[in-house]
Short mmCIF file of C-alpha atoms and ligand atoms in Angstrom, two decimals:
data_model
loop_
_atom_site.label_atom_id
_atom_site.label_comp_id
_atom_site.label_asym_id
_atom_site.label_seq_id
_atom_site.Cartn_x
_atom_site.Cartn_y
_atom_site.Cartn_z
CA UNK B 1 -106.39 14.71 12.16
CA UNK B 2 -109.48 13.37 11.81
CA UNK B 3 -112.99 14.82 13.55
CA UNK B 4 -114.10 11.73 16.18
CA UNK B 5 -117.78 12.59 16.20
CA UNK B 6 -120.08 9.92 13.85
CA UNK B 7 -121.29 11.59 10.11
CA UNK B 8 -124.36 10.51 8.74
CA UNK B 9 -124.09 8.87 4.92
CA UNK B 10 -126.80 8.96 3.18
CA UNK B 11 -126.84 6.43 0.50
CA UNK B 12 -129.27 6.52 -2.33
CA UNK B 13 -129.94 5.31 -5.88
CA UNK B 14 -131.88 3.67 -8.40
CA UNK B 15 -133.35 0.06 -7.41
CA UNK B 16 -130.59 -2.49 -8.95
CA UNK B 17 -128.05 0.02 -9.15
CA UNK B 18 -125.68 -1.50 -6.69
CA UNK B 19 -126.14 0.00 -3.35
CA UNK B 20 -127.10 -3.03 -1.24
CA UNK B 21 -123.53 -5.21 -3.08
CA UNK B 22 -121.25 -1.86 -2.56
CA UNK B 23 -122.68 -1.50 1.72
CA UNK B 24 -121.83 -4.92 2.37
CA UNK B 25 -118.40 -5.08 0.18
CA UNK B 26 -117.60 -1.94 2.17
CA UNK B 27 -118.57 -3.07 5.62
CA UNK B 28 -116.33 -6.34 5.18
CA UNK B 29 -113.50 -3.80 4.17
CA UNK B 30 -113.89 -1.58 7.09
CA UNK B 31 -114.96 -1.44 10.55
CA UNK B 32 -115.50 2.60 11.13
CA UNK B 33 -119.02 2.47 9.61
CA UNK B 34 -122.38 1.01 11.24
CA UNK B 35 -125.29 0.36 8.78
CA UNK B 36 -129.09 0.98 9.69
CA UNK B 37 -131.40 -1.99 9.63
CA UNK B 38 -134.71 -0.26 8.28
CA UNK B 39 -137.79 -1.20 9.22
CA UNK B 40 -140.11 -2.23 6.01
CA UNK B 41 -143.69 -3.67 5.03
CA UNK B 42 -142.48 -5.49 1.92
CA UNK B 43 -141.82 -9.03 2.59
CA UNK B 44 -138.49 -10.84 2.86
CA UNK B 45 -136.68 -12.20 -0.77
CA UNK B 46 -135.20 -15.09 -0.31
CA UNK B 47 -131.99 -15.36 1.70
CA UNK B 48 -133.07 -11.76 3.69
CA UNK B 49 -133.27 -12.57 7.31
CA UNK B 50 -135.32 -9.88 9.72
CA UNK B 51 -133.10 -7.90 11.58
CA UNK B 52 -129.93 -8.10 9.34
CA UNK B 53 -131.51 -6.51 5.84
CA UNK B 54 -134.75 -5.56 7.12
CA UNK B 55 -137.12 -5.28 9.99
CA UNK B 56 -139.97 -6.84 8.22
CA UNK B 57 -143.37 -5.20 10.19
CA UNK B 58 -146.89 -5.38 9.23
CA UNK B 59 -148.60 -2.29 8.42
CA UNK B 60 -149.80 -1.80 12.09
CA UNK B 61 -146.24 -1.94 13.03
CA UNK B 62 -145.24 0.14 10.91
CA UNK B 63 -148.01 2.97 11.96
CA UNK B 64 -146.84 1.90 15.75
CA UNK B 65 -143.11 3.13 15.04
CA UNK B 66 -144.24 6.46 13.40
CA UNK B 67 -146.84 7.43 16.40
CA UNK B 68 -143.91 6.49 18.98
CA UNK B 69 -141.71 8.70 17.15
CA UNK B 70 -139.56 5.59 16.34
CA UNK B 71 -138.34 6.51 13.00
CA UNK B 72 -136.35 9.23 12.02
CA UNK B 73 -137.69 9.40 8.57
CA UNK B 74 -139.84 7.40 6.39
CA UNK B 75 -141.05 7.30 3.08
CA UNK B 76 -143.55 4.95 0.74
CA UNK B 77 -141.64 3.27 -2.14
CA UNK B 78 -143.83 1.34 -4.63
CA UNK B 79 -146.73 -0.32 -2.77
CA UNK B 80 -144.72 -0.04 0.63
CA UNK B 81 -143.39 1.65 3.39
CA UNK B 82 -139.66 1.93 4.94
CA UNK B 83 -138.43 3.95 7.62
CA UNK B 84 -135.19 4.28 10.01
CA UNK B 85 -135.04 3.10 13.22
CA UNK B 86 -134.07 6.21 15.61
CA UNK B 87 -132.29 4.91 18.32
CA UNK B 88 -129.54 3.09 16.63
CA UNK B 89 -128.53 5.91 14.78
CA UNK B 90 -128.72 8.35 17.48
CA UNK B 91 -126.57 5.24 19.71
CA UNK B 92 -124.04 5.18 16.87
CA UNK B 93 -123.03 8.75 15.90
CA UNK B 94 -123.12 9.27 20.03
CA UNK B 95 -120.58 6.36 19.80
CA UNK B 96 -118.00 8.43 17.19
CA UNK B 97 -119.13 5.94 14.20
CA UNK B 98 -120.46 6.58 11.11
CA UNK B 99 -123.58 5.63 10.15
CA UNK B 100 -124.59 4.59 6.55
CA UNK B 101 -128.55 4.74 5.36
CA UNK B 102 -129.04 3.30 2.39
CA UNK B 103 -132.62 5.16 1.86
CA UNK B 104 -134.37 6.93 -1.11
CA UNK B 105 -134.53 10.34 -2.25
CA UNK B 106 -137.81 11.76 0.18
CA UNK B 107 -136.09 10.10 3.22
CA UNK B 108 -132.62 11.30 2.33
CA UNK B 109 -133.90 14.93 2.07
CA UNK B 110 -135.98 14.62 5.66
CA UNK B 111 -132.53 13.32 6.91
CA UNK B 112 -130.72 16.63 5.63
CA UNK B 113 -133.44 18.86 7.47
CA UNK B 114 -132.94 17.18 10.21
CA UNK B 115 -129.22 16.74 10.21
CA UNK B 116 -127.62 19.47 7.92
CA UNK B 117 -124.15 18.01 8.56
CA UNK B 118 -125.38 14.44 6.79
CA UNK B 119 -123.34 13.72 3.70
CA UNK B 120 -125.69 12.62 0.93
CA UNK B 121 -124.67 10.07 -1.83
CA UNK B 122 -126.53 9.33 -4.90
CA UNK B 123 -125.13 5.47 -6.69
CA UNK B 124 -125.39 5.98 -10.59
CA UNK B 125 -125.68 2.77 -12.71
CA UNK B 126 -123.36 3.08 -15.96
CA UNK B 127 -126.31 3.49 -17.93
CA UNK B 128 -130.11 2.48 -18.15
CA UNK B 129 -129.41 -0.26 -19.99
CA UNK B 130 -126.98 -1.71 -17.31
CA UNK B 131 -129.73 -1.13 -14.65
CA UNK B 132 -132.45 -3.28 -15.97
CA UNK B 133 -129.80 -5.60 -16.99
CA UNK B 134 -128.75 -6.00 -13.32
CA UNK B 135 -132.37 -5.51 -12.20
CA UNK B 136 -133.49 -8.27 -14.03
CA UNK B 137 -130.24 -10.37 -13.26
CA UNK B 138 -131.11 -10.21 -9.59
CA UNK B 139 -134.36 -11.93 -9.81
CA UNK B 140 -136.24 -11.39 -7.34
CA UNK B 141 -139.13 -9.24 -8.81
CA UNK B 142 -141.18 -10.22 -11.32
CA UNK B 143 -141.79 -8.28 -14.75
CA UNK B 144 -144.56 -5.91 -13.70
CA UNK B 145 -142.32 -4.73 -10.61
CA UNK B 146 -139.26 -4.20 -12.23
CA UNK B 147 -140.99 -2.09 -14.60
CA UNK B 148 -142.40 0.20 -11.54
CA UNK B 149 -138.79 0.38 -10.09
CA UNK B 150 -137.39 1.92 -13.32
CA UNK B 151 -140.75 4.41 -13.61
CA UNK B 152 -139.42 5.12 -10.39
CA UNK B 153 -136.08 5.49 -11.13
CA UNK B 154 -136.72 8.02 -14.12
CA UNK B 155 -138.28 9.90 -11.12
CA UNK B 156 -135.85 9.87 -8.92
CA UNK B 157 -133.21 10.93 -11.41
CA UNK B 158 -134.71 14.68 -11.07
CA UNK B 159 -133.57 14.84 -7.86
CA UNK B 160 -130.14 13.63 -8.10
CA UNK B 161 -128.70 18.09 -8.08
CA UNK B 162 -129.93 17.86 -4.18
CA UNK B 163 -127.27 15.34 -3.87
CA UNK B 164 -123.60 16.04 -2.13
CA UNK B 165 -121.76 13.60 -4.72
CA UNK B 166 -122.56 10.92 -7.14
CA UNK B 167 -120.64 7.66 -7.44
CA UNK B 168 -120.86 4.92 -10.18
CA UNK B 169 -120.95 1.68 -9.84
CA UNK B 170 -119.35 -0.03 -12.65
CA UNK B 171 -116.43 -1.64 -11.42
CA UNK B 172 -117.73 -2.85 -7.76
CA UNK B 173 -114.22 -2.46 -6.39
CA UNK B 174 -113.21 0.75 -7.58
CA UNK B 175 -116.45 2.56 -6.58
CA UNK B 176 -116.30 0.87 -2.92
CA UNK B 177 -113.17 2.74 -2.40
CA UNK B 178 -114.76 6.06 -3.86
CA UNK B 179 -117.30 5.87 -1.27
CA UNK B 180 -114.58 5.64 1.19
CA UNK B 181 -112.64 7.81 0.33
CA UNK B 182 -115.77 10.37 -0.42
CA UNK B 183 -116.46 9.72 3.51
CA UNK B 184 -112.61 10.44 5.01
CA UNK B 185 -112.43 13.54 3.37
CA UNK B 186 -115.66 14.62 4.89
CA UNK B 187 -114.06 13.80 8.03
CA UNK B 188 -111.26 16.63 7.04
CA UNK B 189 -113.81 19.47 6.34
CA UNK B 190 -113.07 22.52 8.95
CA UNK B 191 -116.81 22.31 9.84
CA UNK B 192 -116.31 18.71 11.56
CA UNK B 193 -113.26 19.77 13.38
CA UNK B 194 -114.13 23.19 14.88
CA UNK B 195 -112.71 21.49 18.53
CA UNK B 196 -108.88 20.81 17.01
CA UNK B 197 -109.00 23.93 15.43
CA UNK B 198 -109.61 25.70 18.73
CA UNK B 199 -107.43 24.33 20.20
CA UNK B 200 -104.58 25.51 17.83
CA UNK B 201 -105.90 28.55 17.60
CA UNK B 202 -105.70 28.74 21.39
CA UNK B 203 -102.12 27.28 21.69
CA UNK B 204 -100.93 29.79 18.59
CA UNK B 205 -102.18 32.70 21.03
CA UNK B 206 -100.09 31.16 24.02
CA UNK B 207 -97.43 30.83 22.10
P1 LIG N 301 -129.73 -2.16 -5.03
O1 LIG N 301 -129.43 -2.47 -3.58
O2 LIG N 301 -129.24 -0.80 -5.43
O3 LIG N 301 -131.17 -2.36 -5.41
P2 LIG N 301 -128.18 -4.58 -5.55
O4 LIG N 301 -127.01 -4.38 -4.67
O5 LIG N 301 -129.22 -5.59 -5.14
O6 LIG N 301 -128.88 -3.17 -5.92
O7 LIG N 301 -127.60 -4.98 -6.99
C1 LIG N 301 -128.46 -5.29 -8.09
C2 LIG N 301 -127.83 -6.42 -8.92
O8 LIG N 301 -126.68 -5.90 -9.60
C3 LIG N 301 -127.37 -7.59 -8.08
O9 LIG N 301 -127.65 -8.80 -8.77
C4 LIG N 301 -125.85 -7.38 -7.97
O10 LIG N 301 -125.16 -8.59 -7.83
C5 LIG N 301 -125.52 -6.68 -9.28
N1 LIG N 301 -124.38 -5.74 -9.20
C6 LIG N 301 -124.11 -4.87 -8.19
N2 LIG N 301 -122.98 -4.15 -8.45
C7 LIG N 301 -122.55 -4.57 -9.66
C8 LIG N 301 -121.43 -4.20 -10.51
N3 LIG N 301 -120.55 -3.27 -10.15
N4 LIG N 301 -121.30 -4.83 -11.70
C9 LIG N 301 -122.19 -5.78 -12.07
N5 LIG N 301 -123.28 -6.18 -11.34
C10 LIG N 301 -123.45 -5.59 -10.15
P1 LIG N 302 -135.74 -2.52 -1.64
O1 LIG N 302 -137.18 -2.96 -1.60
O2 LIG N 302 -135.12 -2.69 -3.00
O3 LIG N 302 -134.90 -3.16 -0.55
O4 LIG N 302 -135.73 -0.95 -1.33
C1 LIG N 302 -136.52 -0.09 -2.11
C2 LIG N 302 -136.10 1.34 -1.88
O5 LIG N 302 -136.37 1.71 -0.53
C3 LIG N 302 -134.60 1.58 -2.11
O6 LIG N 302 -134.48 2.79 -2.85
C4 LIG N 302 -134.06 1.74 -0.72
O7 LIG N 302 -132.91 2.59 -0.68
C5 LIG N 302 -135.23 2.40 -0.02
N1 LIG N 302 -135.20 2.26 1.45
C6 LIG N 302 -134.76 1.22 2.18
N2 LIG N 302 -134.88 1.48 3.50
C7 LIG N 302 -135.39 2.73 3.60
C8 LIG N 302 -135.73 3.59 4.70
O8 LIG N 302 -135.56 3.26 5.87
N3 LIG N 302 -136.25 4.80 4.41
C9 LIG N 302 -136.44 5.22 3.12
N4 LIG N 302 -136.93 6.45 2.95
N5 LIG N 302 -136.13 4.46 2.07
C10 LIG N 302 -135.61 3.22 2.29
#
């Protein structure tokens, strides 16, 4: 018995260590999960359309959404700014699904104060080496950006404790089904299924 009310996953982890290749492997695999579409000032890389990886705002935009009270979080990351959209999430977990933010570490830890029942996940590379391999493989930044994503990364990396579980992403396959499987046996925690246990409870006494 599983709890029908939507968890938050909070997916974080170094730039080019997999997250964006494991979100959409594991969307294709299963349909219980909706992702968040953030909304970002960075431009587009080639092949990202707005609305599917990004909302792609100008600054002013981006100011707009935090004054409204838009966002539910939102952080600066290396020259720019990204944030979550609030309504789909709150639409979504109202809805019984699961929704997956694939955010960095200051938004992920506004997201736990917020929602103390979010499960945070941290996406490990197999080592350094491996992440400016892939970082570089990707190409789309040049030299001098790269370099500030893994300054940032070594940054990052102190907060990784605050984290509920860390995955690694060396075989693709094998660490989409961690995720998964990380995520159904949240599900089964007593916290997120106080109702079924009630009821038991309730039908042990009537007994
Ligand atoms: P992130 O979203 O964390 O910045 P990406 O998903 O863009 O990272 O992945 C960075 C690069 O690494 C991409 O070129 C991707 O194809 C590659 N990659 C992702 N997962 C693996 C893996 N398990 N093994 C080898 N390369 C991978
Ligand atoms: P990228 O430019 O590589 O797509 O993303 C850069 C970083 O911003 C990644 O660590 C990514 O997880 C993070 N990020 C993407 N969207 C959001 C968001 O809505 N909020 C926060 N706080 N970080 C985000």
């Amino acid at each position: 018995m599983t709890s029908h009310k939507g968890i938050i996953i909070v997916v974080s982890g170094f730039s080019g260590a997999g997250k964006g290749t494991i979100m959409k492997e594991l969307i294709s695999r299963y349909d219980d999960y909706a992702l968040s579409v953030s909304a970002t000032t960075r431009d587009p890389r080639p092949g990202e359309e707005h609305g599917r990886e990004y909302f792609f705002v100008s600054n002013e935009e981006f100011e707009k959404l935090i004054s409204e009270n838009g966002l539910i979080e939102h952080a600066g990351y290396v020259n720019h700014y990204y944030g979550t959209p609030r309504k789909f999430v709150e639409d979504k977990l109202n809805e019984g699904k699961d929704v997956i933010l694939e955010i960095e570490i200051q938004g992920a830890l506004q997201i736990r104060e917020q929602y103390p029942d979010a499960v945070l996940l941290f996406v490990m590379p197999p080592s350094a080496k491996a992440l400016r391999e892939r970082l570089v493989g990707r190409g789309t930044e040049d030299l001098d950006v790269i370099e500030k994503r893994l300054k940032r990364a070594q940054e990052e990396s102190v907060g990784i404790e605050k984290y509920d579980y860390i995955v690694i992403n060396d075989d693709l396959d094998e660490c989409v089904e961690r995720v998964h499987g990380i995520i159904r046996a949240a599900h089964a925690a007593p916290s997120r299924n106080l109702d079924f246990i009630n009821t038991i409870r309730k039908e042990l006494n009537e007994l």
